[in-house]
Amino acid sequence: MDATILFTEEPDRMTIISEPQIEETDTGHRPLVSAILAVHNEERHIEAVLKSLLLQETASFDLEIIILDGESSDATREIVRRIASDDTRVTLVVNHQRKTPYAFNLGIQQAKGEYVCIFGAHTIYPANYIAICLEELKIRGAVGCSGVVITRPDGDGIESRLVAWALSHPFGTSSRSMRTRGAGFSDIVPYAIFLKSALVEVGGYETHLHRNQDLDLNQKLRARGYKLYVTDRTACEYFVSSSLSSLAKYTFKNGYWNIISLRMNPGSMAVRHFVPGAFVVALFLSLMASMLSLSAKGDAGLWLRSPLFLLTAVYGIGSIAAACGVSLREKSTEPLLLPIVFLLLHISYGGGTLSALVTNANVPSSDRVPGLKVAKPS
């Protein structure tokens, strides 16, 4: 029996009407896995992503694929309809709210599976991805499991390669980022398969969050005592933006929403999320002190210049060392430009955090809309 989910008048909550009763002793039981994919104007990627899902090895489970389209204005829906007409496992659902967390909750509502996969539209999944993640989830006693993430450039240009290298390096995004972490129990699992009943239990995704809704959900699962696991037995390929300007916009928004996320659920955020903001503050203050040193006399001028010198030296050594490491690994001189990209990444990310602080950022009022309701099935 499938769980019945009610979206209450608060759009960030789901309520269990009835919980599925799973007969674990049934050796012939083949669970249904529902792969949920939120998309918007993804005509460049959607066919390749869907192909990778349709080619999944399903010897131990059945698969359905639910595409939640946020009213795309390009050919995304036409491509999905064409593929769905050839394979009944694919279902297209329109997400009129056009926000990612709404799409995920709507997908959970529509899902018939005992397990759900929360997947991304810029990611390619190897044929064994779902099977291995499902197997590891059961072995580890977890409610969520993902493979490791391999970051790829979304294009052939040098900018795209630099963005991919920067986002996949610990100096760029920390050693705890979804793009740099290795196997083991984790505080977050990207592109994961989850036990559906656990997601329903914590109320689904926080629909007020444009960013970090995954951090919020994963923290709520861990707070209930549930385990999350990342396996290195399989890996998915995530394709990042192809320009430095896109990187700056992306990281600025992430930094901005960190403040809103902190206010809504402090436990979902870690110190690492605010290091770029602290770096920008330190850089600004050291630059101001250095400017004051121009009018200072004697040792006072030297002391005023020393913070900028120290910060530049420490950051410069770290970024250059990281760039040299990537250069040796890739056998290319292109990664030697990474210090510039690292600086852009950290300043834009930190700038977003400070902008949110200065403006006292909150959830936009336009997002406070009534939730979806679903009737109990007959």
GROMACS .gro file of C-alpha atoms in nm:
model
  378
    1MET     CA    1   0.000   0.000   0.000
    2ASP     CA    2   0.139   0.343  -0.096
    3ALA     CA    3   0.168   0.621   0.157
    4THR     CA    4  -0.092   0.894   0.120
    5ILE     CA    5   0.054   1.243   0.149
    6LEU     CA    6  -0.132   1.560   0.234
    7PHE     CA    7   0.017   1.900   0.155
    8THR     CA    8  -0.121   2.122   0.430
    9GLU     CA    9  -0.204   2.491   0.407
   10GLU     CA   10   0.158   2.556   0.500
   11PRO     CA   11   0.340   2.482   0.174
   12ASP     CA   12   0.654   2.359   0.348
   13ARG     CA   13   0.487   2.065   0.520
   14MET     CA   14   0.357   1.724   0.418
   15THR     CA   15   0.158   1.498   0.645
   16ILE     CA   16   0.134   1.120   0.634
   17ILE     CA   17  -0.227   1.001   0.617
   18SER     CA   18  -0.128   0.635   0.598
   19GLU     CA   19   0.216   0.478   0.603
   20PRO     CA   20   0.317   0.198   0.365
   21GLN     CA   21   0.353  -0.142   0.522
   22ILE     CA   22   0.643  -0.320   0.355
   23GLU     CA   23   0.679  -0.694   0.389
   24GLU     CA   24   1.056  -0.727   0.429
   25THR     CA   25   1.023  -1.104   0.469
   26ASP     CA   26   0.894  -1.142   0.114
   27THR     CA   27   1.199  -1.266  -0.073
   28GLY     CA   28   1.025  -1.204  -0.404
   29HIS     CA   29   0.957  -0.840  -0.325
   30ARG     CA   30   1.072  -0.603  -0.602
   31PRO     CA   31   1.058  -0.247  -0.474
   32LEU     CA   32   0.948   0.032  -0.701
   33VAL     CA   33   1.194   0.322  -0.723
   34SER     CA   34   1.063   0.662  -0.833
   35ALA     CA   35   1.327   0.887  -0.992
   36ILE     CA   36   1.224   1.253  -0.952
   37LEU     CA   37   1.377   1.516  -1.180
   38ALA     CA   38   1.301   1.888  -1.154
   39VAL     CA   39   1.365   2.075  -1.480
   40HIS     CA   40   1.322   2.418  -1.635
   41ASN     CA   41   1.444   2.507  -1.985
   42GLU     CA   42   1.676   2.208  -2.005
   43GLU     CA   43   1.648   2.124  -2.374
   44ARG     CA   44   2.030   2.096  -2.398
   45HIS     CA   45   2.056   1.832  -2.126
   46ILE     CA   46   1.724   1.659  -2.070
   47GLU     CA   47   1.753   1.390  -2.339
   48ALA     CA   48   2.097   1.273  -2.222
   49VAL     CA   49   1.988   1.270  -1.858
   50LEU     CA   50   1.671   1.076  -1.935
   51LYS     CA   51   1.865   0.829  -2.148
   52SER     CA   52   2.101   0.761  -1.857
   53LEU     CA   53   1.800   0.694  -1.632
   54LEU     CA   54   1.621   0.470  -1.881
   55LEU     CA   55   1.938   0.262  -1.916
   56GLN     CA   56   1.958   0.189  -1.543
   57GLU     CA   57   2.015  -0.174  -1.446
   58THR     CA   58   1.686  -0.275  -1.282
   59ALA     CA   59   1.733  -0.644  -1.204
   60SER     CA   60   1.640  -0.594  -0.838
   61PHE     CA   61   1.375  -0.321  -0.863
   62ASP     CA   62   1.119  -0.155  -1.088
   63LEU     CA   63   1.162   0.205  -1.201
   64GLU     CA   64   0.939   0.500  -1.278
   65ILE     CA   65   1.069   0.842  -1.381
   66ILE     CA   66   0.875   1.159  -1.292
   67ILE     CA   67   0.978   1.478  -1.470
   68LEU     CA   68   0.859   1.796  -1.294
   69ASP     CA   69   0.872   2.077  -1.548
   70GLY     CA   70   0.862   2.435  -1.422
   71GLU     CA   71   0.669   2.566  -1.725
   72SER     CA   72   0.968   2.562  -1.959
   73SER     CA   73   0.961   2.803  -2.250
   74ASP     CA   74   1.196   2.597  -2.466
   75ALA     CA   75   1.161   2.246  -2.612
   76THR     CA   76   1.205   2.063  -2.279
   77ARG     CA   77   0.845   1.942  -2.249
   78GLU     CA   78   0.828   1.835  -2.614
   79ILE     CA   79   1.141   1.625  -2.570
   80VAL     CA   80   1.005   1.463  -2.253
   81ARG     CA   81   0.666   1.393  -2.417
   82ARG     CA   82   0.839   1.228  -2.712
   83ILE     CA   83   1.045   1.003  -2.486
   84ALA     CA   84   0.742   0.928  -2.266
   85SER     CA   85   0.543   0.818  -2.571
   86ASP     CA   86   0.804   0.547  -2.630
   87ASP     CA   87   0.855   0.443  -2.268
   88THR     CA   88   0.567   0.429  -2.021
   89ARG     CA   89   0.806   0.453  -1.726
   90VAL     CA   90   0.837   0.828  -1.794
   91THR     CA   91   0.571   1.069  -1.667
   92LEU     CA   92   0.561   1.446  -1.721
   93VAL     CA   93   0.410   1.668  -1.450
   94VAL     CA   94   0.391   2.047  -1.471
   95ASN     CA   95   0.516   2.237  -1.166
   96HIS     CA   96   0.315   2.561  -1.183
   97GLN     CA   97   0.498   2.703  -0.880
   98ARG     CA   98   0.821   2.684  -1.084
   99LYS     CA   99   1.041   2.643  -0.776
  100THR     CA  100   1.271   2.344  -0.721
  101PRO     CA  101   1.154   2.245  -0.370
  102TYR     CA  102   0.789   2.259  -0.485
  103ALA     CA  103   0.886   2.028  -0.770
  104PHE     CA  104   1.049   1.779  -0.534
  105ASN     CA  105   0.748   1.776  -0.302
  106LEU     CA  106   0.513   1.738  -0.596
  107GLY     CA  107   0.728   1.451  -0.721
  108ILE     CA  108   0.714   1.282  -0.380
  109GLN     CA  109   0.337   1.323  -0.387
  110GLN     CA  110   0.313   1.168  -0.733
  111ALA     CA  111   0.566   0.890  -0.665
  112LYS     CA  112   0.430   0.539  -0.630
  113GLY     CA  113   0.766   0.401  -0.522
  114GLU     CA  114   0.885   0.280  -0.186
  115TYR     CA  115   1.207   0.468  -0.263
  116VAL     CA  116   1.254   0.801  -0.438
  117CYS     CA  117   1.558   0.941  -0.617
  118ILE     CA  118   1.603   1.318  -0.601
  119PHE     CA  119   1.809   1.386  -0.911
  120GLY     CA  120   1.946   1.687  -1.100
  121ALA     CA  121   1.899   1.779  -1.464
  122HIS     CA  122   2.268   1.859  -1.524
  123THR     CA  123   2.387   1.517  -1.414
  124ILE     CA  124   2.449   1.191  -1.598
  125TYR     CA  125   2.402   0.866  -1.407
  126PRO     CA  126   2.588   0.543  -1.495
  127ALA     CA  127   2.379   0.234  -1.552
  128ASN     CA  128   2.458   0.091  -1.207
  129TYR     CA  129   2.393   0.412  -1.012
  130ILE     CA  130   2.047   0.346  -0.866
  131ALA     CA  131   2.111  -0.026  -0.811
  132ILE     CA  132   2.432   0.030  -0.616
  133CYS     CA  133   2.292   0.321  -0.414
  134LEU     CA  134   1.986   0.111  -0.323
  135GLU     CA  135   2.205  -0.183  -0.222
  136GLU     CA  136   2.436   0.037  -0.012
  137LEU     CA  137   2.138   0.210   0.152
  138LYS     CA  138   2.013  -0.127   0.278
  139ILE     CA  139   2.357  -0.255   0.380
  140ARG     CA  140   2.446   0.060   0.575
  141GLY     CA  141   2.109   0.095   0.746
  142ALA     CA  142   2.067   0.442   0.594
  143VAL     CA  143   1.761   0.624   0.461
  144GLY     CA  144   1.957   0.809   0.194
  145CYS     CA  145   2.251   0.709  -0.024
  146SER     CA  146   2.433   0.867  -0.317
  147GLY     CA  147   2.741   0.803  -0.523
  148VAL     CA  148   3.034   1.042  -0.534
  149VAL     CA  149   3.006   1.342  -0.766
  150ILE     CA  150   3.249   1.397  -1.053
  151THR     CA  151   3.243   1.758  -1.173
  152ARG     CA  152   3.267   1.806  -1.549
  153PRO     CA  153   3.284   2.123  -1.764
  154ASP     CA  154   2.969   2.201  -1.959
  155GLY     CA  155   3.155   2.303  -2.272
  156ASP     CA  156   3.489   2.292  -2.449
  157GLY     CA  157   3.621   2.638  -2.356
  158ILE     CA  158   3.889   2.719  -2.102
  159GLU     CA  159   3.641   2.908  -1.882
  160SER     CA  160   3.426   2.599  -1.846
  161ARG     CA  161   3.727   2.388  -1.750
  162LEU     CA  162   3.844   2.645  -1.496
  163VAL     CA  163   3.499   2.659  -1.336
  164ALA     CA  164   3.488   2.278  -1.308
  165TRP     CA  165   3.837   2.261  -1.157
  166ALA     CA  166   3.760   2.538  -0.907
  167LEU     CA  167   3.431   2.388  -0.788
  168SER     CA  168   3.576   2.038  -0.752
  169HIS     CA  169   3.883   2.144  -0.549
  170PRO     CA  170   3.877   2.162  -0.167
  171PHE     CA  171   4.041   2.505  -0.178
  172GLY     CA  172   3.748   2.630  -0.384
  173THR     CA  173   3.456   2.469  -0.202
  174SER     CA  174   3.599   2.298   0.112
  175SER     CA  175   3.670   1.931   0.173
  176ARG     CA  176   3.310   1.880   0.290
  177SER     CA  177   3.146   1.996  -0.031
  178MET     CA  178   2.926   1.752  -0.221
  179ARG     CA  179   3.180   1.774  -0.506
  180THR     CA  180   3.485   1.688  -0.295
  181ARG     CA  181   3.372   1.445  -0.026
  182GLY     CA  182   3.460   1.078  -0.038
  183ALA     CA  183   3.280   0.765   0.076
  184GLY     CA  184   3.132   0.724   0.423
  185PHE     CA  185   2.849   0.841   0.643
  186SER     CA  186   2.781   1.204   0.563
  187ASP     CA  187   2.582   1.511   0.664
  188ILE     CA  188   2.447   1.544   0.310
  189VAL     CA  189   2.392   1.313   0.014
  190PRO     CA  190   2.366   1.471  -0.334
  191TYR     CA  191   2.168   1.307  -0.616
  192ALA     CA  192   2.052   1.040  -0.374
  193ILE     CA  193   1.801   0.763  -0.337
  194PHE     CA  194   1.589   0.797  -0.023
  195LEU     CA  195   1.340   0.588   0.167
  196LYS     CA  196   1.024   0.777   0.077
  197SER     CA  197   0.857   0.738   0.416
  198ALA     CA  198   1.152   0.915   0.584
  199LEU     CA  199   1.115   1.220   0.356
  200VAL     CA  200   0.743   1.233   0.429
  201GLU     CA  201   0.810   1.201   0.802
  202VAL     CA  202   1.023   1.520   0.809
  203GLY     CA  203   0.771   1.715   0.602
  204GLY     CA  204   0.942   1.707   0.264
  205TYR     CA  205   1.139   1.999   0.126
  206GLU     CA  206   1.126   2.351   0.267
  207THR     CA  207   0.953   2.532  -0.018
  208HIS     CA  208   1.058   2.879   0.101
  209LEU     CA  209   1.422   2.804   0.022
  210HIS     CA  210   1.544   2.875  -0.331
  211ARG     CA  211   1.883   2.738  -0.227
  212ASN     CA  212   1.996   2.493   0.042
  213GLN     CA  213   1.667   2.302   0.053
  214ASP     CA  214   1.878   1.986   0.034
  215LEU     CA  215   2.091   2.094   0.333
  216ASP     CA  216   1.772   2.166   0.527
  217LEU     CA  217   1.615   1.830   0.445
  218ASN     CA  218   1.930   1.630   0.517
  219GLN     CA  219   1.971   1.801   0.856
  220LYS     CA  220   1.612   1.720   0.949
  221LEU     CA  221   1.669   1.355   0.861
  222ARG     CA  222   1.986   1.342   1.073
  223ALA     CA  223   1.806   1.516   1.359
  224ARG     CA  224   1.560   1.223   1.360
  225GLY     CA  225   1.852   0.983   1.399
  226TYR     CA  226   1.857   0.868   1.036
  227LYS     CA  227   2.185   0.790   0.858
  228LEU     CA  228   2.302   0.918   0.521
  229TYR     CA  229   2.574   0.748   0.321
  230VAL     CA  230   2.795   0.826   0.021
  231THR     CA  231   2.936   0.527  -0.166
  232ASP     CA  232   3.240   0.530  -0.393
  233ARG     CA  233   3.123   0.216  -0.572
  234THR     CA  234   2.950   0.441  -0.825
  235ALA     CA  235   2.968   0.805  -0.931
  236CYS     CA  236   2.757   1.051  -1.127
  237GLU     CA  237   2.886   1.326  -1.355
  238TYR     CA  238   2.770   1.680  -1.278
  239PHE     CA  239   2.813   1.942  -1.552
  240VAL     CA  240   2.880   2.295  -1.423
  241SER     CA  241   2.820   2.634  -1.584
  242SER     CA  242   3.045   2.722  -1.876
  243SER     CA  243   3.147   3.081  -1.792
  244LEU     CA  244   3.305   3.282  -1.514
  245SER     CA  245   3.010   3.522  -1.511
  246SER     CA  246   2.771   3.231  -1.452
  247LEU     CA  247   2.997   3.110  -1.172
  248ALA     CA  248   2.988   3.453  -1.006
  249LYS     CA  249   2.607   3.471  -1.025
  250TYR     CA  250   2.568   3.116  -0.897
  251THR     CA  251   2.800   3.160  -0.599
  252PHE     CA  252   2.659   3.503  -0.510
  253LYS     CA  253   2.308   3.353  -0.483
  254ASN     CA  254   2.437   3.062  -0.277
  255GLY     CA  255   2.609   3.298  -0.034
  256TYR     CA  256   2.299   3.518  -0.017
  257TRP     CA  257   2.065   3.229   0.067
  258ASN     CA  258   2.299   3.101   0.338
  259ILE     CA  259   2.178   3.382   0.565
  260ILE     CA  260   1.813   3.301   0.500
  261SER     CA  261   1.882   2.931   0.558
  262LEU     CA  262   2.063   3.012   0.883
  263ARG     CA  263   1.759   3.201   1.009
  264MET     CA  264   1.515   2.929   0.908
  265ASN     CA  265   1.716   2.627   1.024
  266PRO     CA  266   2.049   2.708   1.197
  267GLY     CA  267   2.139   2.340   1.223
  268SER     CA  268   2.148   2.302   0.845
  269MET     CA  269   2.440   2.541   0.806
  270ALA     CA  270   2.807   2.484   0.895
  271VAL     CA  271   3.099   2.718   0.962
  272ARG     CA  272   3.240   2.645   0.616
  273HIS     CA  273   2.940   2.816   0.455
  274PHE     CA  274   3.044   3.150   0.605
  275VAL     CA  275   3.423   3.138   0.558
  276PRO     CA  276   3.405   3.328   0.224
  277GLY     CA  277   3.205   3.604   0.394
  278ALA     CA  278   3.469   3.631   0.668
  279PHE     CA  279   3.738   3.639   0.399
  280VAL     CA  280   3.569   3.930   0.219
  281VAL     CA  281   3.539   4.122   0.547
  282ALA     CA  282   3.907   4.058   0.628
  283LEU     CA  283   4.008   4.165   0.278
  284PHE     CA  284   3.805   4.486   0.297
  285LEU     CA  285   3.939   4.580   0.642
  286SER     CA  286   4.299   4.507   0.544
  287LEU     CA  287   4.260   4.717   0.228
  288MET     CA  288   4.122   5.005   0.436
  289ALA     CA  289   4.412   4.973   0.681
  290SER     CA  290   4.658   4.971   0.394
  291MET     CA  291   4.507   5.292   0.254
  292LEU     CA  292   4.535   5.455   0.596
  293SER     CA  293   4.901   5.358   0.605
  294LEU     CA  294   4.969   5.603   0.323
  295SER     CA  295   4.922   5.893   0.564
  296ALA     CA  296   5.081   5.721   0.863
  297LYS     CA  297   5.439   5.776   0.974
  298GLY     CA  298   5.710   5.538   1.091
  299ASP     CA  299   5.621   5.197   1.226
  300ALA     CA  300   5.248   5.278   1.225
  301GLY     CA  301   5.239   5.259   0.845
  302LEU     CA  302   5.414   4.922   0.848
  303TRP     CA  303   5.170   4.779   1.101
  304LEU     CA  304   4.873   4.906   0.901
  305ARG     CA  305   5.003   4.740   0.585
  306SER     CA  306   5.089   4.409   0.750
  307PRO     CA  307   4.732   4.261   0.759
  308LEU     CA  308   4.696   4.294   0.381
  309PHE     CA  309   5.043   4.150   0.328
  310LEU     CA  310   4.971   3.854   0.557
  311LEU     CA  311   4.628   3.784   0.407
  312THR     CA  312   4.763   3.807   0.052
  313ALA     CA  313   5.053   3.579   0.134
  314VAL     CA  314   4.844   3.309   0.302
  315TYR     CA  315   4.565   3.314   0.042
  316GLY     CA  316   4.811   3.340  -0.245
  317ILE     CA  317   5.020   3.045  -0.129
  318GLY     CA  318   4.709   2.831  -0.083
  319SER     CA  319   4.557   2.916  -0.420
  320ILE     CA  320   4.884   2.881  -0.610
  321ALA     CA  321   4.956   2.545  -0.445
  322ALA     CA  322   4.607   2.423  -0.539
  323ALA     CA  323   4.650   2.546  -0.897
  324CYS     CA  324   4.988   2.376  -0.931
  325GLY     CA  325   4.843   2.050  -0.803
  326VAL     CA  326   4.565   2.059  -1.063
  327SER     CA  327   4.816   2.156  -1.333
  328LEU     CA  328   5.032   1.853  -1.256
  329ARG     CA  329   4.729   1.624  -1.245
  330GLU     CA  330   4.589   1.752  -1.574
  331LYS     CA  331   4.933   1.786  -1.738
  332SER     CA  332   4.831   2.134  -1.856
  333THR     CA  333   4.928   2.494  -1.788
  334GLU     CA  334   4.565   2.613  -1.800
  335PRO     CA  335   4.500   2.541  -1.428
  336LEU     CA  336   4.767   2.796  -1.338
  337LEU     CA  337   4.492   3.055  -1.394
  338LEU     CA  338   4.292   2.905  -1.109
  339PRO     CA  339   4.401   3.159  -0.844
  340ILE     CA  340   4.198   3.419  -1.034
  341VAL     CA  341   3.895   3.190  -1.044
  342PHE     CA  342   3.928   3.099  -0.676
  343LEU     CA  343   3.933   3.469  -0.588
  344LEU     CA  344   3.625   3.537  -0.802
  345LEU     CA  345   3.444   3.240  -0.646
  346HIS     CA  346   3.521   3.339  -0.287
  347ILE     CA  347   3.454   3.712  -0.328
  348SER     CA  348   3.122   3.657  -0.508
  349TYR     CA  349   3.011   3.392  -0.256
  350GLY     CA  350   3.119   3.602   0.041
  351GLY     CA  351   2.969   3.912  -0.118
  352GLY     CA  352   2.634   3.737  -0.141
  353THR     CA  353   2.647   3.653   0.229
  354LEU     CA  354   2.734   4.011   0.326
  355SER     CA  355   2.466   4.149   0.093
  356ALA     CA  356   2.205   3.935   0.268
  357LEU     CA  357   2.328   4.054   0.608
  358VAL     CA  358   2.323   4.422   0.510
  359THR     CA  359   1.975   4.403   0.355
  360ASN     CA  360   1.836   4.180   0.632
  361ALA     CA  361   1.734   3.927   0.367
  362ASN     CA  362   1.425   3.716   0.417
  363VAL     CA  363   1.214   3.483   0.207
  364PRO     CA  364   1.050   3.682  -0.076
  365SER     CA  365   0.683   3.749  -0.002
  366SER     CA  366   0.593   3.615  -0.348
  367ASP     CA  367   0.694   3.268  -0.228
  368ARG     CA  368   0.438   3.263   0.052
  369VAL     CA  369   0.163   3.096  -0.148
  370PRO     CA  370  -0.090   2.829  -0.051
  371GLY     CA  371   0.034   2.473  -0.053
  372LEU     CA  372  -0.084   2.186  -0.265
  373LYS     CA  373  -0.340   1.939  -0.138
  374VAL     CA  374  -0.393   1.586  -0.253
  375ALA     CA  375  -0.698   1.381  -0.169
  376LYS     CA  376  -0.676   1.039  -0.017
  377PRO     CA  377  -0.682   0.785  -0.300
  378SER     CA  378  -0.977   0.554  -0.330
   0.00000   0.00000   0.00000
